[in-house]
């Protein structure tokens, strides 16, 4: 009789645990990034003021100058840091100007991140959030994932994100919350071959072996970005990301002998325009 009662009790506890998993879970929660219609992680972790305590949350990416090319997939990293903390959390979402999901968030590190959704103003917003203990780290944690840009130019969009620096005390007290937002704009996609104004903007040595000589002209001060892509559109390496004044310039990009011989794409951001040239490595 005692064994039967114990068995019933265990079944009851297991059932309650399943039903309340979302309530008791240490996993991240969607819909608390601080974007339109949302609160932040401060909604629960409210011991301290937002963005206090000397910590931070920042986003970084391999996209040039935070400008997206429609349909391209980028790597996003969000770094949450605060000295003395050893457990961190994340909520991240991408939304357009009408507060709809913008592009597609993709998990590339399932041990540390996952996708969850929460309905905000009748829209199911997809978020990248941390997994259970996925943000363990000394003084900081880096959450890495991917984002595929919308298939068409939808104009500006926003990355909204919230980071948590936890004291790992198994409750919501004593934690610090940090919020950030990044404006992401669409590239002006103008091809060299069909744009007379860009005819002499970018000149590339072709073919090349281990070094690539590039000449380009800036009509005004701005960001110069260059990256090497495989012919199927996969990013191989970011080559240049600098601020320069107006004028004519030359660059010699080395280390290309490390890549298999073949045809690649050199994509450049010059004068606010996205340009591309095929290059041949021999």
PDB file of C-alpha atoms in Angstrom, residues 9-193:
ATOM      1  CA  UNK A   9       2.636  10.816  -5.517  1.00  0.00           C
ATOM      2  CA  UNK A  10       5.530  10.591  -7.982  1.00  0.00           C
ATOM      3  CA  UNK A  11       3.138  10.578 -10.949  1.00  0.00           C
ATOM      4  CA  UNK A  12       1.339  13.609  -9.512  1.00  0.00           C
ATOM      5  CA  UNK A  13       4.609  15.518  -9.013  1.00  0.00           C
ATOM      6  CA  UNK A  14       5.777  14.677 -12.534  1.00  0.00           C
ATOM      7  CA  UNK A  15       2.473  15.882 -13.996  1.00  0.00           C
ATOM      8  CA  UNK A  16       2.638  19.160 -12.088  1.00  0.00           C
ATOM      9  CA  UNK A  17       6.274  19.634 -13.159  1.00  0.00           C
ATOM     10  CA  UNK A  18       5.332  19.239 -16.829  1.00  0.00           C
ATOM     11  CA  UNK A  19       2.381  21.611 -16.576  1.00  0.00           C
ATOM     12  CA  UNK A  20       4.434  24.293 -14.831  1.00  0.00           C
ATOM     13  CA  UNK A  21       7.658  23.888 -16.835  1.00  0.00           C
ATOM     14  CA  UNK A  22       7.319  27.318 -18.480  1.00  0.00           C
ATOM     15  CA  UNK A  23       6.829  28.961 -15.073  1.00  0.00           C
ATOM     16  CA  UNK A  24       9.791  27.314 -13.368  1.00  0.00           C
ATOM     17  CA  UNK A  25      12.128  27.070 -16.348  1.00  0.00           C
ATOM     18  CA  UNK A  26      15.535  28.785 -16.223  1.00  0.00           C
ATOM     19  CA  UNK A  27      15.456  29.021 -20.021  1.00  0.00           C
ATOM     20  CA  UNK A  28      15.055  32.388 -21.690  1.00  0.00           C
ATOM     21  CA  UNK A  29      11.657  33.904 -22.314  1.00  0.00           C
ATOM     22  CA  UNK A  30      10.511  35.556 -25.547  1.00  0.00           C
ATOM     23  CA  UNK A  31       8.916  38.971 -25.823  1.00  0.00           C
ATOM     24  CA  UNK A  32      10.959  40.931 -23.288  1.00  0.00           C
ATOM     25  CA  UNK A  33      13.442  42.786 -25.490  1.00  0.00           C
ATOM     26  CA  UNK A  34      12.008  46.269 -24.884  1.00  0.00           C
ATOM     27  CA  UNK A  35      10.806  46.736 -28.461  1.00  0.00           C
ATOM     28  CA  UNK A  36       7.425  48.263 -29.304  1.00  0.00           C
ATOM     29  CA  UNK A  37       4.717  46.798 -27.074  1.00  0.00           C
ATOM     30  CA  UNK A  38       7.176  44.867 -24.919  1.00  0.00           C
ATOM     31  CA  UNK A  39       8.711  45.191 -21.505  1.00  0.00           C
ATOM     32  CA  UNK A  40      12.302  44.125 -20.815  1.00  0.00           C
ATOM     33  CA  UNK A  41      13.795  41.439 -18.593  1.00  0.00           C
ATOM     34  CA  UNK A  42      13.396  44.088 -15.883  1.00  0.00           C
ATOM     35  CA  UNK A  43       9.748  42.990 -15.744  1.00  0.00           C
ATOM     36  CA  UNK A  44      10.882  40.137 -13.486  1.00  0.00           C
ATOM     37  CA  UNK A  45      14.551  40.854 -12.692  1.00  0.00           C
ATOM     38  CA  UNK A  46      13.857  44.237 -11.103  1.00  0.00           C
ATOM     39  CA  UNK A  47      16.369  44.595  -8.288  1.00  0.00           C
ATOM     40  CA  UNK A  48      18.328  47.331 -10.079  1.00  0.00           C
ATOM     41  CA  UNK A  49      17.679  50.083 -12.621  1.00  0.00           C
ATOM     42  CA  UNK A  50      18.005  49.241 -16.313  1.00  0.00           C
ATOM     43  CA  UNK A  51      21.581  49.525 -17.682  1.00  0.00           C
ATOM     44  CA  UNK A  52      23.107  50.047 -14.237  1.00  0.00           C
ATOM     45  CA  UNK A  53      25.893  48.275 -12.379  1.00  0.00           C
ATOM     46  CA  UNK A  54      28.680  48.749 -14.918  1.00  0.00           C
ATOM     47  CA  UNK A  55      27.743  45.951 -17.311  1.00  0.00           C
ATOM     48  CA  UNK A  56      26.746  46.066 -20.968  1.00  0.00           C
ATOM     49  CA  UNK A  57      25.129  44.324 -23.911  1.00  0.00           C
ATOM     50  CA  UNK A  58      26.374  44.822 -27.467  1.00  0.00           C
ATOM     51  CA  UNK A  59      25.614  43.275 -30.844  1.00  0.00           C
ATOM     52  CA  UNK A  60      28.119  42.648 -33.624  1.00  0.00           C
ATOM     53  CA  UNK A  61      27.888  41.058 -37.044  1.00  0.00           C
ATOM     54  CA  UNK A  62      29.734  40.252 -40.247  1.00  0.00           C
ATOM     55  CA  UNK A  63      27.376  42.453 -42.275  1.00  0.00           C
ATOM     56  CA  UNK A  64      29.059  45.592 -43.547  1.00  0.00           C
ATOM     57  CA  UNK A  65      28.075  48.814 -41.784  1.00  0.00           C
ATOM     58  CA  UNK A  66      24.864  47.165 -40.505  1.00  0.00           C
ATOM     59  CA  UNK A  67      23.430  47.075 -44.028  1.00  0.00           C
ATOM     60  CA  UNK A  68      21.692  43.940 -45.269  1.00  0.00           C
ATOM     61  CA  UNK A  69      21.526  42.452 -48.739  1.00  0.00           C
ATOM     62  CA  UNK A  70      18.132  40.795 -49.359  1.00  0.00           C
ATOM     63  CA  UNK A  71      18.228  37.030 -48.882  1.00  0.00           C
ATOM     64  CA  UNK A  72      21.769  36.996 -47.467  1.00  0.00           C
ATOM     65  CA  UNK A  73      22.483  35.101 -44.217  1.00  0.00           C
ATOM     66  CA  UNK A  74      24.628  36.811 -41.575  1.00  0.00           C
ATOM     67  CA  UNK A  75      26.199  35.767 -38.296  1.00  0.00           C
ATOM     68  CA  UNK A  76      25.086  37.780 -35.280  1.00  0.00           C
ATOM     69  CA  UNK A  77      26.832  37.788 -31.907  1.00  0.00           C
ATOM     70  CA  UNK A  78      25.468  39.405 -28.765  1.00  0.00           C
ATOM     71  CA  UNK A  79      27.919  39.911 -25.917  1.00  0.00           C
ATOM     72  CA  UNK A  80      26.559  40.345 -22.392  1.00  0.00           C
ATOM     73  CA  UNK A  81      29.129  41.298 -19.780  1.00  0.00           C
ATOM     74  CA  UNK A  82      29.508  42.390 -16.194  1.00  0.00           C
ATOM     75  CA  UNK A  83      32.535  41.859 -13.977  1.00  0.00           C
ATOM     76  CA  UNK A  84      31.879  39.352 -11.203  1.00  0.00           C
ATOM     77  CA  UNK A  85      28.934  37.599 -12.843  1.00  0.00           C
ATOM     78  CA  UNK A  86      29.189  34.036 -14.146  1.00  0.00           C
ATOM     79  CA  UNK A  87      25.772  33.463 -15.716  1.00  0.00           C
ATOM     80  CA  UNK A  88      24.130  35.516 -18.461  1.00  0.00           C
ATOM     81  CA  UNK A  89      20.908  35.540 -20.434  1.00  0.00           C
ATOM     82  CA  UNK A  90      19.616  36.908 -23.729  1.00  0.00           C
ATOM     83  CA  UNK A  91      16.471  37.901 -25.602  1.00  0.00           C
ATOM     84  CA  UNK A  92      16.838  39.074 -29.230  1.00  0.00           C
ATOM     85  CA  UNK A  93      14.395  39.827 -32.019  1.00  0.00           C
ATOM     86  CA  UNK A  94      14.345  41.432 -35.464  1.00  0.00           C
ATOM     87  CA  UNK A  95      11.282  43.516 -36.344  1.00  0.00           C
ATOM     88  CA  UNK A  96      10.333  45.779 -39.251  1.00  0.00           C
ATOM     89  CA  UNK A  97       8.733  49.217 -39.199  1.00  0.00           C
ATOM     90  CA  UNK A  98       5.269  47.673 -38.762  1.00  0.00           C
ATOM     91  CA  UNK A  99       6.451  45.584 -35.780  1.00  0.00           C
ATOM     92  CA  UNK A 100       6.332  42.313 -37.718  1.00  0.00           C
ATOM     93  CA  UNK A 101       9.129  39.731 -37.725  1.00  0.00           C
ATOM     94  CA  UNK A 102      11.864  40.874 -40.118  1.00  0.00           C
ATOM     95  CA  UNK A 103      13.836  38.157 -41.871  1.00  0.00           C
ATOM     96  CA  UNK A 104      14.467  34.774 -40.259  1.00  0.00           C
ATOM     97  CA  UNK A 105      16.341  34.004 -37.041  1.00  0.00           C
ATOM     98  CA  UNK A 106      18.320  30.748 -37.139  1.00  0.00           C
ATOM     99  CA  UNK A 107      19.900  28.720 -34.336  1.00  0.00           C
ATOM    100  CA  UNK A 108      23.531  27.866 -35.096  1.00  0.00           C
ATOM    101  CA  UNK A 109      24.592  26.918 -31.548  1.00  0.00           C
ATOM    102  CA  UNK A 110      21.845  24.815 -29.979  1.00  0.00           C
ATOM    103  CA  UNK A 111      23.816  24.316 -26.769  1.00  0.00           C
ATOM    104  CA  UNK A 112      23.516  28.003 -25.918  1.00  0.00           C
ATOM    105  CA  UNK A 113      20.577  29.430 -27.855  1.00  0.00           C
ATOM    106  CA  UNK A 114      17.073  28.460 -28.916  1.00  0.00           C
ATOM    107  CA  UNK A 115      14.036  30.065 -30.557  1.00  0.00           C
ATOM    108  CA  UNK A 116      10.897  30.915 -28.599  1.00  0.00           C
ATOM    109  CA  UNK A 117       7.863  32.996 -29.540  1.00  0.00           C
ATOM    110  CA  UNK A 118       5.441  35.295 -27.743  1.00  0.00           C
ATOM    111  CA  UNK A 119       2.354  36.989 -29.128  1.00  0.00           C
ATOM    112  CA  UNK A 120       2.568  40.794 -28.948  1.00  0.00           C
ATOM    113  CA  UNK A 121      -0.285  42.843 -30.402  1.00  0.00           C
ATOM    114  CA  UNK A 122      -1.574  39.793 -32.310  1.00  0.00           C
ATOM    115  CA  UNK A 123       1.879  39.085 -33.797  1.00  0.00           C
ATOM    116  CA  UNK A 124       3.833  35.966 -32.830  1.00  0.00           C
ATOM    117  CA  UNK A 125       7.321  37.412 -32.418  1.00  0.00           C
ATOM    118  CA  UNK A 126      10.212  34.990 -32.778  1.00  0.00           C
ATOM    119  CA  UNK A 127      13.103  35.496 -30.363  1.00  0.00           C
ATOM    120  CA  UNK A 128      16.542  34.032 -29.912  1.00  0.00           C
ATOM    121  CA  UNK A 129      16.922  33.300 -26.194  1.00  0.00           C
ATOM    122  CA  UNK A 130      19.420  31.444 -24.026  1.00  0.00           C
ATOM    123  CA  UNK A 131      19.105  27.773 -23.109  1.00  0.00           C
ATOM    124  CA  UNK A 132      19.347  26.410 -19.577  1.00  0.00           C
ATOM    125  CA  UNK A 133      22.810  27.495 -18.356  1.00  0.00           C
ATOM    126  CA  UNK A 134      23.662  28.401 -21.962  1.00  0.00           C
ATOM    127  CA  UNK A 135      25.033  31.730 -20.783  1.00  0.00           C
ATOM    128  CA  UNK A 136      27.590  30.403 -18.312  1.00  0.00           C
ATOM    129  CA  UNK A 137      30.860  32.333 -18.519  1.00  0.00           C
ATOM    130  CA  UNK A 138      33.341  34.304 -16.465  1.00  0.00           C
ATOM    131  CA  UNK A 139      32.453  38.024 -16.564  1.00  0.00           C
ATOM    132  CA  UNK A 140      30.766  37.685 -19.986  1.00  0.00           C
ATOM    133  CA  UNK A 141      29.010  35.402 -22.431  1.00  0.00           C
ATOM    134  CA  UNK A 142      28.808  35.467 -26.222  1.00  0.00           C
ATOM    135  CA  UNK A 143      25.595  34.268 -27.854  1.00  0.00           C
ATOM    136  CA  UNK A 144      26.069  33.420 -31.538  1.00  0.00           C
ATOM    137  CA  UNK A 145      23.314  32.746 -34.085  1.00  0.00           C
ATOM    138  CA  UNK A 146      22.340  33.581 -37.665  1.00  0.00           C
ATOM    139  CA  UNK A 147      19.851  35.869 -39.334  1.00  0.00           C
ATOM    140  CA  UNK A 148      18.652  35.679 -42.923  1.00  0.00           C
ATOM    141  CA  UNK A 149      17.645  39.065 -44.309  1.00  0.00           C
ATOM    142  CA  UNK A 150      14.212  39.522 -45.917  1.00  0.00           C
ATOM    143  CA  UNK A 151      14.068  38.324 -49.510  1.00  0.00           C
ATOM    144  CA  UNK A 152      13.209  41.841 -50.688  1.00  0.00           C
ATOM    145  CA  UNK A 153      14.223  45.333 -49.638  1.00  0.00           C
ATOM    146  CA  UNK A 154      11.807  46.273 -46.839  1.00  0.00           C
ATOM    147  CA  UNK A 155      13.732  49.358 -45.752  1.00  0.00           C
ATOM    148  CA  UNK A 156      15.012  49.918 -42.241  1.00  0.00           C
ATOM    149  CA  UNK A 157      14.463  47.350 -39.515  1.00  0.00           C
ATOM    150  CA  UNK A 158      15.547  46.978 -35.895  1.00  0.00           C
ATOM    151  CA  UNK A 159      17.440  44.425 -33.857  1.00  0.00           C
ATOM    152  CA  UNK A 160      16.128  44.729 -30.315  1.00  0.00           C
ATOM    153  CA  UNK A 161      17.880  42.833 -27.547  1.00  0.00           C
ATOM    154  CA  UNK A 162      18.068  42.502 -23.782  1.00  0.00           C
ATOM    155  CA  UNK A 163      20.877  40.950 -21.773  1.00  0.00           C
ATOM    156  CA  UNK A 164      20.846  39.618 -18.235  1.00  0.00           C
ATOM    157  CA  UNK A 165      23.790  39.418 -15.832  1.00  0.00           C
ATOM    158  CA  UNK A 166      22.644  36.909 -13.215  1.00  0.00           C
ATOM    159  CA  UNK A 167      23.950  36.135  -9.756  1.00  0.00           C
ATOM    160  CA  UNK A 168      22.917  32.478 -10.302  1.00  0.00           C
ATOM    161  CA  UNK A 169      20.949  32.426  -7.037  1.00  0.00           C
ATOM    162  CA  UNK A 170      18.033  30.429  -8.512  1.00  0.00           C
ATOM    163  CA  UNK A 171      15.665  33.376  -8.232  1.00  0.00           C
ATOM    164  CA  UNK A 172      15.044  36.678  -9.996  1.00  0.00           C
ATOM    165  CA  UNK A 173      16.534  38.943  -7.319  1.00  0.00           C
ATOM    166  CA  UNK A 174      19.985  40.517  -7.545  1.00  0.00           C
ATOM    167  CA  UNK A 175      20.320  40.380 -11.349  1.00  0.00           C
ATOM    168  CA  UNK A 176      21.265  43.233 -13.707  1.00  0.00           C
ATOM    169  CA  UNK A 177      19.449  43.950 -16.965  1.00  0.00           C
ATOM    170  CA  UNK A 178      20.915  45.660 -20.051  1.00  0.00           C
ATOM    171  CA  UNK A 179      19.112  46.672 -23.216  1.00  0.00           C
ATOM    172  CA  UNK A 180      20.338  47.577 -26.706  1.00  0.00           C
ATOM    173  CA  UNK A 181      18.939  48.308 -30.153  1.00  0.00           C
ATOM    174  CA  UNK A 182      20.593  48.332 -33.573  1.00  0.00           C
ATOM    175  CA  UNK A 183      19.176  49.989 -36.674  1.00  0.00           C
ATOM    176  CA  UNK A 184      19.749  47.852 -39.783  1.00  0.00           C
ATOM    177  CA  UNK A 185      19.347  49.356 -43.249  1.00  0.00           C
ATOM    178  CA  UNK A 186      19.032  47.892 -46.724  1.00  0.00           C
ATOM    179  CA  UNK A 187      21.973  48.163 -49.108  1.00  0.00           C
ATOM    180  CA  UNK A 188      21.590  50.171 -52.262  1.00  0.00           C
ATOM    181  CA  UNK A 189      22.150  47.292 -54.650  1.00  0.00           C
ATOM    182  CA  UNK A 190      23.625  48.796 -57.794  1.00  0.00           C
ATOM    183  CA  UNK A 191      25.669  46.526 -60.064  1.00  0.00           C
ATOM    184  CA  UNK A 192      28.790  47.870 -61.734  1.00  0.00           C
ATOM    185  CA  UNK A 193      27.943  46.463 -65.150  1.00  0.00           C
TER     186      UNK A 193
END
